[in-house]
Amino acid sequence: MQCIVFFGIQGSGKGTQAELLSHSLNFQHINTGDLFRDQVSRGTELGLRVREIIGRGELVPDELVFQIVDSVLEPERKGIVFDGFPRTLAQAEFLVRHYEVLRVFFLQLEEADAINRISARRVCGDCGTNYNLKSNRPQRPDLCDKCGGALIIRKDDRPEAISKRFAEFYSQTLALKDFFGEQGLLTEINAGNSIDAIAGEIANTIGNLNS
Ligand code: AMP
């Protein structure tokens, strides 16, 4: 199965770009963070195992990550856009063993800009729809456009968890730059640009792969 990977610090906009690209290529979009949060909110066995880990902003053990990715795979799809996976070298090695990696996009953003963006993030406590008070505002400041539920700050977007998530990014995930760079698969993108400009750069890169 072919795949494209997005990685970057929390707040770099990888989710937005992964979503756009998966639509335009008609690939499955797999966001491991959303998958784990869904398990937690449904109180499944896996959700109960990872709830505390996620709340602290730590990484979930690799085996559980492989398990959750495996459980949502749609084998009839043309390909997958991975968003938030891989995040460790062991996960990256697993990925290249099991998938044909077409391209890996690293969305580069300064930490101060990332904190700015994350502090504006809100999620509906009832239906899980995501908002950003700067770039994707709800019509009413504290309520969900879709279901009217109250908008809250995700537990793992609070300052203590965010600093842990950044630390995990620097100590574990940043090494993927060298790993994929050595394989000639890496494209680095300035994530400080607008959503449209970044999407255009990504589309050009993908277009060049096919030509
Ligand atoms: P995210 O919203 O993508 O930052 O993911 C939220 C949380 O889910 C992370 O802080 C981790 O606890 C967990 N998680 C998501 N993807 C992975 C992964 N590939 N490896 C380990 N933990 C993950």
PDB file of C-alpha atoms and ligand atoms in Angstrom:
ATOM      1  CA  MET A   1       0.000   0.000   0.000  1.00  0.00           C
ATOM      2  CA  GLN A   2       1.244   3.490  -0.876  1.00  0.00           C
ATOM      3  CA  CYS A   3       1.391   6.170   1.769  1.00  0.00           C
ATOM      4  CA  ILE A   4       2.310   9.783   2.436  1.00  0.00           C
ATOM      5  CA  VAL A   5       3.413  10.942   5.869  1.00  0.00           C
ATOM      6  CA  PHE A   6       3.039  14.255   7.697  1.00  0.00           C
ATOM      7  CA  PHE A   7       4.967  15.091  10.802  1.00  0.00           C
ATOM      8  CA  GLY A   8       5.765  18.246  12.726  1.00  0.00           C
ATOM      9  CA  ILE A   9       5.442  19.807  16.153  1.00  0.00           C
ATOM     10  CA  GLN A  10       1.936  20.078  17.642  1.00  0.00           C
ATOM     11  CA  GLY A  11       0.256  23.111  16.079  1.00  0.00           C
ATOM     12  CA  SER A  12       2.220  22.920  12.826  1.00  0.00           C
ATOM     13  CA  GLY A  13      -0.999  22.329  10.849  1.00  0.00           C
ATOM     14  CA  LYS A  14      -0.196  18.779   9.748  1.00  0.00           C
ATOM     15  CA  GLY A  15      -3.781  17.670  10.453  1.00  0.00           C
ATOM     16  CA  THR A  16      -5.218  20.354   8.179  1.00  0.00           C
ATOM     17  CA  GLN A  17      -2.815  19.551   5.352  1.00  0.00           C
ATOM     18  CA  ALA A  18      -3.217  15.794   5.727  1.00  0.00           C
ATOM     19  CA  GLU A  19      -6.984  16.214   5.496  1.00  0.00           C
ATOM     20  CA  LEU A  20      -6.773  18.371   2.350  1.00  0.00           C
ATOM     21  CA  LEU A  21      -4.321  16.055   0.621  1.00  0.00           C
ATOM     22  CA  SER A  22      -6.212  12.878   1.489  1.00  0.00           C
ATOM     23  CA  HIS A  23      -9.332  14.378  -0.139  1.00  0.00           C
ATOM     24  CA  SER A  24      -7.547  15.455  -3.281  1.00  0.00           C
ATOM     25  CA  LEU A  25      -5.801  12.082  -3.737  1.00  0.00           C
ATOM     26  CA  ASN A  26      -8.745  10.059  -2.466  1.00  0.00           C
ATOM     27  CA  PHE A  27      -6.461   8.392   0.078  1.00  0.00           C
ATOM     28  CA  GLN A  28      -7.537   7.227   3.534  1.00  0.00           C
ATOM     29  CA  HIS A  29      -6.579   9.771   6.241  1.00  0.00           C
ATOM     30  CA  ILE A  30      -5.269   8.182   9.437  1.00  0.00           C
ATOM     31  CA  ASN A  31      -4.719  10.522  12.379  1.00  0.00           C
ATOM     32  CA  THR A  32      -3.503   8.397  15.283  1.00  0.00           C
ATOM     33  CA  GLY A  33      -4.111  11.153  17.876  1.00  0.00           C
ATOM     34  CA  ASP A  34      -7.807  11.358  16.889  1.00  0.00           C
ATOM     35  CA  LEU A  35      -8.080   7.566  16.908  1.00  0.00           C
ATOM     36  CA  PHE A  36      -6.722   7.366  20.455  1.00  0.00           C
ATOM     37  CA  ARG A  37      -8.935  10.227  21.660  1.00  0.00           C
ATOM     38  CA  ASP A  38     -11.943   8.446  20.193  1.00  0.00           C
ATOM     39  CA  GLN A  39     -11.039   5.267  22.120  1.00  0.00           C
ATOM     40  CA  VAL A  40     -10.682   7.317  25.317  1.00  0.00           C
ATOM     41  CA  SER A  41     -14.024   9.078  24.892  1.00  0.00           C
ATOM     42  CA  ARG A  42     -15.789   5.768  24.193  1.00  0.00           C
ATOM     43  CA  GLY A  43     -14.165   4.208  27.253  1.00  0.00           C
ATOM     44  CA  THR A  44     -12.941   1.120  25.356  1.00  0.00           C
ATOM     45  CA  GLU A  45     -10.350  -1.252  26.834  1.00  0.00           C
ATOM     46  CA  LEU A  46      -7.638   0.409  24.739  1.00  0.00           C
ATOM     47  CA  GLY A  47      -8.981   3.843  25.681  1.00  0.00           C
ATOM     48  CA  LEU A  48      -8.674   3.042  29.382  1.00  0.00           C
ATOM     49  CA  ARG A  49      -5.092   1.840  28.861  1.00  0.00           C
ATOM     50  CA  VAL A  50      -3.963   5.028  27.097  1.00  0.00           C
ATOM     51  CA  ARG A  51      -6.081   7.699  28.808  1.00  0.00           C
ATOM     52  CA  GLU A  52      -3.539   8.645  31.472  1.00  0.00           C
ATOM     53  CA  ILE A  53      -0.598   8.510  29.044  1.00  0.00           C
ATOM     54  CA  ILE A  54      -2.316  10.873  26.602  1.00  0.00           C
ATOM     55  CA  GLY A  55      -3.483  13.195  29.384  1.00  0.00           C
ATOM     56  CA  ARG A  56       0.151  13.567  30.497  1.00  0.00           C
ATOM     57  CA  GLY A  57       1.267  14.306  26.929  1.00  0.00           C
ATOM     58  CA  GLU A  58       3.460  11.201  26.724  1.00  0.00           C
ATOM     59  CA  LEU A  59       3.741   8.832  23.762  1.00  0.00           C
ATOM     60  CA  VAL A  60       1.650   5.673  23.651  1.00  0.00           C
ATOM     61  CA  PRO A  61       3.770   2.457  23.381  1.00  0.00           C
ATOM     62  CA  ASP A  62       4.599   1.513  19.767  1.00  0.00           C
ATOM     63  CA  GLU A  63       2.721  -1.819  19.932  1.00  0.00           C
ATOM     64  CA  LEU A  64      -0.562  -0.065  20.717  1.00  0.00           C
ATOM     65  CA  VAL A  65       0.051   2.393  17.889  1.00  0.00           C
ATOM     66  CA  PHE A  66       0.567  -0.446  15.381  1.00  0.00           C
ATOM     67  CA  GLN A  67      -2.568  -2.103  16.727  1.00  0.00           C
ATOM     68  CA  ILE A  68      -4.754   0.967  16.305  1.00  0.00           C
ATOM     69  CA  VAL A  69      -3.461   1.704  12.792  1.00  0.00           C
ATOM     70  CA  ASP A  70      -4.091  -1.902  11.805  1.00  0.00           C
ATOM     71  CA  SER A  71      -7.640  -1.796  13.164  1.00  0.00           C
ATOM     72  CA  VAL A  72      -8.759   1.054  10.873  1.00  0.00           C
ATOM     73  CA  LEU A  73      -6.992   0.122   7.613  1.00  0.00           C
ATOM     74  CA  GLU A  74      -9.245   0.058   4.574  1.00  0.00           C
ATOM     75  CA  PRO A  75      -7.364  -2.255   2.188  1.00  0.00           C
ATOM     76  CA  GLU A  76      -9.490  -1.305  -0.824  1.00  0.00           C
ATOM     77  CA  ARG A  77      -8.273   2.327  -0.682  1.00  0.00           C
ATOM     78  CA  LYS A  78      -5.660   3.697  -3.126  1.00  0.00           C
ATOM     79  CA  GLY A  79      -3.351   4.794  -0.356  1.00  0.00           C
ATOM     80  CA  ILE A  80      -3.041   6.388   3.075  1.00  0.00           C
ATOM     81  CA  VAL A  81      -2.090   9.790   4.394  1.00  0.00           C
ATOM     82  CA  PHE A  82      -0.573   9.255   7.846  1.00  0.00           C
ATOM     83  CA  ASP A  83      -0.880  12.162  10.250  1.00  0.00           C
ATOM     84  CA  GLY A  84       0.851  11.801  13.617  1.00  0.00           C
ATOM     85  CA  PHE A  85       2.349   8.421  12.707  1.00  0.00           C
ATOM     86  CA  PRO A  86       5.227   7.532  12.796  1.00  0.00           C
ATOM     87  CA  ARG A  87       6.550   9.382  15.830  1.00  0.00           C
ATOM     88  CA  THR A  88       9.484   7.202  16.896  1.00  0.00           C
ATOM     89  CA  LEU A  89      12.307   5.554  14.956  1.00  0.00           C
ATOM     90  CA  ALA A  90      10.821   2.117  15.659  1.00  0.00           C
ATOM     91  CA  GLN A  91       7.520   3.268  14.147  1.00  0.00           C
ATOM     92  CA  ALA A  92       9.341   4.721  11.107  1.00  0.00           C
ATOM     93  CA  GLU A  93      11.175   1.432  10.555  1.00  0.00           C
ATOM     94  CA  PHE A  94       7.868  -0.428  10.807  1.00  0.00           C
ATOM     95  CA  LEU A  95       6.370   1.958   8.258  1.00  0.00           C
ATOM     96  CA  VAL A  96       9.059   1.496   5.601  1.00  0.00           C
ATOM     97  CA  ARG A  97       8.917  -2.290   6.069  1.00  0.00           C
ATOM     98  CA  HIS A  98       5.145  -2.455   5.535  1.00  0.00           C
ATOM     99  CA  TYR A  99       4.324   0.416   3.151  1.00  0.00           C
ATOM    100  CA  GLU A 100       5.578   2.049  -0.015  1.00  0.00           C
ATOM    101  CA  VAL A 101       6.363   5.546   1.259  1.00  0.00           C
ATOM    102  CA  LEU A 102       5.842   8.079  -1.553  1.00  0.00           C
ATOM    103  CA  ARG A 103       6.824  11.213   0.396  1.00  0.00           C
ATOM    104  CA  VAL A 104       7.300  12.488   3.934  1.00  0.00           C
ATOM    105  CA  PHE A 105       6.408  16.116   4.679  1.00  0.00           C
ATOM    106  CA  PHE A 106       8.027  17.744   7.681  1.00  0.00           C
ATOM    107  CA  LEU A 107       6.110  20.897   8.676  1.00  0.00           C
ATOM    108  CA  GLN A 108       8.655  23.154  10.334  1.00  0.00           C
ATOM    109  CA  LEU A 109       7.351  25.724  12.861  1.00  0.00           C
ATOM    110  CA  GLU A 110       9.022  27.708  15.641  1.00  0.00           C
ATOM    111  CA  GLU A 111       7.919  26.710  19.141  1.00  0.00           C
ATOM    112  CA  ALA A 112       6.567  30.202  19.998  1.00  0.00           C
ATOM    113  CA  ASP A 113       4.328  30.156  16.904  1.00  0.00           C
ATOM    114  CA  ALA A 114       3.159  26.648  17.757  1.00  0.00           C
ATOM    115  CA  ILE A 115       2.192  27.724  21.307  1.00  0.00           C
ATOM    116  CA  ASN A 116       0.276  30.671  19.869  1.00  0.00           C
ATOM    117  CA  ARG A 117      -1.741  28.415  17.605  1.00  0.00           C
ATOM    118  CA  ILE A 118      -2.389  25.720  20.199  1.00  0.00           C
ATOM    119  CA  SER A 119      -3.669  28.260  22.735  1.00  0.00           C
ATOM    120  CA  ALA A 120      -6.454  29.142  20.268  1.00  0.00           C
ATOM    121  CA  ARG A 121      -7.544  25.518  19.776  1.00  0.00           C
ATOM    122  CA  ARG A 122     -10.958  24.406  21.032  1.00  0.00           C
ATOM    123  CA  VAL A 123     -12.899  21.193  20.667  1.00  0.00           C
ATOM    124  CA  CYS A 124     -16.593  20.441  21.138  1.00  0.00           C
ATOM    125  CA  GLY A 125     -16.991  18.458  24.356  1.00  0.00           C
ATOM    126  CA  ASP A 126     -20.005  16.652  22.858  1.00  0.00           C
ATOM    127  CA  CYS A 127     -19.259  15.823  19.196  1.00  0.00           C
ATOM    128  CA  GLY A 128     -15.477  16.362  19.006  1.00  0.00           C
ATOM    129  CA  THR A 129     -15.473  18.951  16.182  1.00  0.00           C
ATOM    130  CA  ASN A 130     -12.252  20.987  16.194  1.00  0.00           C
ATOM    131  CA  TYR A 131     -12.073  24.800  16.038  1.00  0.00           C
ATOM    132  CA  ASN A 132      -9.396  27.464  16.209  1.00  0.00           C
ATOM    133  CA  LEU A 133     -10.370  30.876  17.597  1.00  0.00           C
ATOM    134  CA  LYS A 134      -7.971  32.505  15.098  1.00  0.00           C
ATOM    135  CA  SER A 135      -8.157  30.492  11.898  1.00  0.00           C
ATOM    136  CA  ASN A 136     -11.340  28.402  12.081  1.00  0.00           C
ATOM    137  CA  ARG A 137     -13.736  30.298  14.330  1.00  0.00           C
ATOM    138  CA  PRO A 138     -17.081  28.952  15.507  1.00  0.00           C
ATOM    139  CA  GLN A 139     -20.046  31.291  14.861  1.00  0.00           C
ATOM    140  CA  ARG A 140     -20.621  31.707  18.618  1.00  0.00           C
ATOM    141  CA  PRO A 141     -17.394  31.891  20.631  1.00  0.00           C
ATOM    142  CA  ASP A 142     -18.056  29.052  23.113  1.00  0.00           C
ATOM    143  CA  LEU A 143     -20.489  26.804  21.254  1.00  0.00           C
ATOM    144  CA  CYS A 144     -20.212  24.190  18.543  1.00  0.00           C
ATOM    145  CA  ASP A 145     -21.691  25.130  15.125  1.00  0.00           C
ATOM    146  CA  LYS A 146     -22.702  21.525  14.501  1.00  0.00           C
ATOM    147  CA  CYS A 147     -24.377  20.424  17.732  1.00  0.00           C
ATOM    148  CA  GLY A 148     -24.430  23.467  20.059  1.00  0.00           C
ATOM    149  CA  GLY A 149     -22.192  21.659  22.597  1.00  0.00           C
ATOM    150  CA  ALA A 150     -19.793  23.639  24.803  1.00  0.00           C
ATOM    151  CA  LEU A 151     -16.291  24.227  23.382  1.00  0.00           C
ATOM    152  CA  ILE A 152     -13.451  23.228  25.682  1.00  0.00           C
ATOM    153  CA  ILE A 153      -9.661  23.117  25.709  1.00  0.00           C
ATOM    154  CA  ARG A 154      -8.392  19.568  25.227  1.00  0.00           C
ATOM    155  CA  LYS A 155      -6.724  18.212  28.379  1.00  0.00           C
ATOM    156  CA  ASP A 156      -3.533  17.535  26.419  1.00  0.00           C
ATOM    157  CA  ASP A 157      -3.531  21.115  25.026  1.00  0.00           C
ATOM    158  CA  ARG A 158      -3.098  22.550  28.542  1.00  0.00           C
ATOM    159  CA  PRO A 159       0.345  24.046  29.248  1.00  0.00           C
ATOM    160  CA  GLU A 160       1.771  21.152  31.364  1.00  0.00           C
ATOM    161  CA  ALA A 161       0.837  18.540  28.769  1.00  0.00           C
ATOM    162  CA  ILE A 162       1.966  20.725  25.886  1.00  0.00           C
ATOM    163  CA  SER A 163       5.478  21.125  27.258  1.00  0.00           C
ATOM    164  CA  LYS A 164       5.651  17.323  27.669  1.00  0.00           C
ATOM    165  CA  ARG A 165       4.387  16.804  24.096  1.00  0.00           C
ATOM    166  CA  PHE A 166       7.001  19.241  22.757  1.00  0.00           C
ATOM    167  CA  ALA A 167       9.693  17.428  24.751  1.00  0.00           C
ATOM    168  CA  GLU A 168       8.573  14.088  23.251  1.00  0.00           C
ATOM    169  CA  PHE A 169       8.670  15.665  19.807  1.00  0.00           C
ATOM    170  CA  TYR A 170      12.252  16.880  20.217  1.00  0.00           C
ATOM    171  CA  SER A 171      13.553  13.726  21.885  1.00  0.00           C
ATOM    172  CA  GLN A 172      11.808  11.105  19.721  1.00  0.00           C
ATOM    173  CA  THR A 173      10.141  12.462  16.579  1.00  0.00           C
ATOM    174  CA  LEU A 174      12.646  14.994  15.274  1.00  0.00           C
ATOM    175  CA  ALA A 175      15.061  12.135  14.553  1.00  0.00           C
ATOM    176  CA  LEU A 176      12.710  11.096  11.730  1.00  0.00           C
ATOM    177  CA  LYS A 177      14.063  14.044   9.732  1.00  0.00           C
ATOM    178  CA  ASP A 178      17.434  12.336   9.379  1.00  0.00           C
ATOM    179  CA  PHE A 179      15.877   8.896   8.958  1.00  0.00           C
ATOM    180  CA  PHE A 180      13.655   9.891   6.017  1.00  0.00           C
ATOM    181  CA  GLY A 181      16.183  12.431   4.712  1.00  0.00           C
ATOM    182  CA  GLU A 182      18.790   9.684   4.271  1.00  0.00           C
ATOM    183  CA  GLN A 183      16.268   7.728   2.224  1.00  0.00           C
ATOM    184  CA  GLY A 184      15.619  10.731  -0.044  1.00  0.00           C
ATOM    185  CA  LEU A 185      11.964  10.858   1.030  1.00  0.00           C
ATOM    186  CA  LEU A 186      11.861  14.113   2.996  1.00  0.00           C
ATOM    187  CA  THR A 187      10.336  17.443   1.961  1.00  0.00           C
ATOM    188  CA  GLU A 188      10.629  20.242   4.508  1.00  0.00           C
ATOM    189  CA  ILE A 189       7.868  22.852   4.456  1.00  0.00           C
ATOM    190  CA  ASN A 190       7.716  26.255   6.182  1.00  0.00           C
ATOM    191  CA  ALA A 191       4.575  25.791   8.285  1.00  0.00           C
ATOM    192  CA  GLY A 192       4.445  29.521   9.083  1.00  0.00           C
ATOM    193  CA  ASN A 193       2.943  30.193   5.625  1.00  0.00           C
ATOM    194  CA  SER A 194      -0.792  30.288   4.892  1.00  0.00           C
ATOM    195  CA  ILE A 195      -2.837  27.086   4.609  1.00  0.00           C
ATOM    196  CA  ASP A 196      -3.318  27.671   0.862  1.00  0.00           C
ATOM    197  CA  ALA A 197       0.356  28.377   0.197  1.00  0.00           C
ATOM    198  CA  ILE A 198       1.402  25.208   2.036  1.00  0.00           C
ATOM    199  CA  ALA A 199      -1.248  23.119   0.278  1.00  0.00           C
ATOM    200  CA  GLY A 200       0.044  24.466  -3.069  1.00  0.00           C
ATOM    201  CA  GLU A 201       3.632  23.525  -2.224  1.00  0.00           C
ATOM    202  CA  ILE A 202       2.546  20.032  -1.205  1.00  0.00           C
ATOM    203  CA  ALA A 203       0.448  19.587  -4.362  1.00  0.00           C
ATOM    204  CA  ASN A 204       3.456  20.644  -6.501  1.00  0.00           C
ATOM    205  CA  THR A 205       5.722  18.165  -4.752  1.00  0.00           C
ATOM    206  CA  ILE A 206       3.222  15.354  -5.278  1.00  0.00           C
ATOM    207  CA  GLY A 207       2.688  16.413  -8.906  1.00  0.00           C
ATOM    208  CA  ASN A 208       6.439  16.233  -9.527  1.00  0.00           C
ATOM    209  CA  LEU A 209       6.567  12.707  -8.109  1.00  0.00           C
ATOM    210  CA  ASN A 210       4.118  11.558 -10.767  1.00  0.00           C
ATOM    211  CA  SER A 211       5.831  13.294 -13.699  1.00  0.00           C
TER     212      SER A 211
HETATM  213  P1  AMP B   1      -1.790  14.317  18.715  1.00  0.00           P
HETATM  214  O1  AMP B   1      -3.109  14.988  18.816  1.00  0.00           O
HETATM  215  O2  AMP B   1      -1.483  13.874  17.316  1.00  0.00           O
HETATM  216  O3  AMP B   1      -0.661  15.113  19.306  1.00  0.00           O
HETATM  217  O4  AMP B   1      -1.897  12.954  19.568  1.00  0.00           O
HETATM  218  C1  AMP B   1      -2.381  12.968  20.892  1.00  0.00           C
HETATM  219  C2  AMP B   1      -1.688  11.921  21.719  1.00  0.00           C
HETATM  220  O5  AMP B   1      -1.932  10.601  21.189  1.00  0.00           O
HETATM  221  C3  AMP B   1      -0.169  12.038  21.762  1.00  0.00           C
HETATM  222  O6  AMP B   1       0.274  13.001  22.705  1.00  0.00           O
HETATM  223  C4  AMP B   1       0.199  10.608  22.163  1.00  0.00           C
HETATM  224  O7  AMP B   1      -0.061  10.375  23.538  1.00  0.00           O
HETATM  225  C5  AMP B   1      -0.785   9.776  21.366  1.00  0.00           C
HETATM  226  N1  AMP B   1      -0.245   9.427  20.024  1.00  0.00           N
HETATM  227  C6  AMP B   1      -0.768   9.767  18.821  1.00  0.00           C
HETATM  228  N2  AMP B   1      -0.055   9.265  17.810  1.00  0.00           N
HETATM  229  C7  AMP B   1       0.970   8.579  18.386  1.00  0.00           C
HETATM  230  C8  AMP B   1       2.075   7.851  17.871  1.00  0.00           C
HETATM  231  N3  AMP B   1       2.286   7.702  16.551  1.00  0.00           N
HETATM  232  N4  AMP B   1       2.930   7.286  18.766  1.00  0.00           N
HETATM  233  C9  AMP B   1       2.746   7.399  20.092  1.00  0.00           C
HETATM  234  N5  AMP B   1       1.736   8.100  20.641  1.00  0.00           N
HETATM  235  C10 AMP B   1       0.843   8.685  19.802  1.00  0.00           C
END
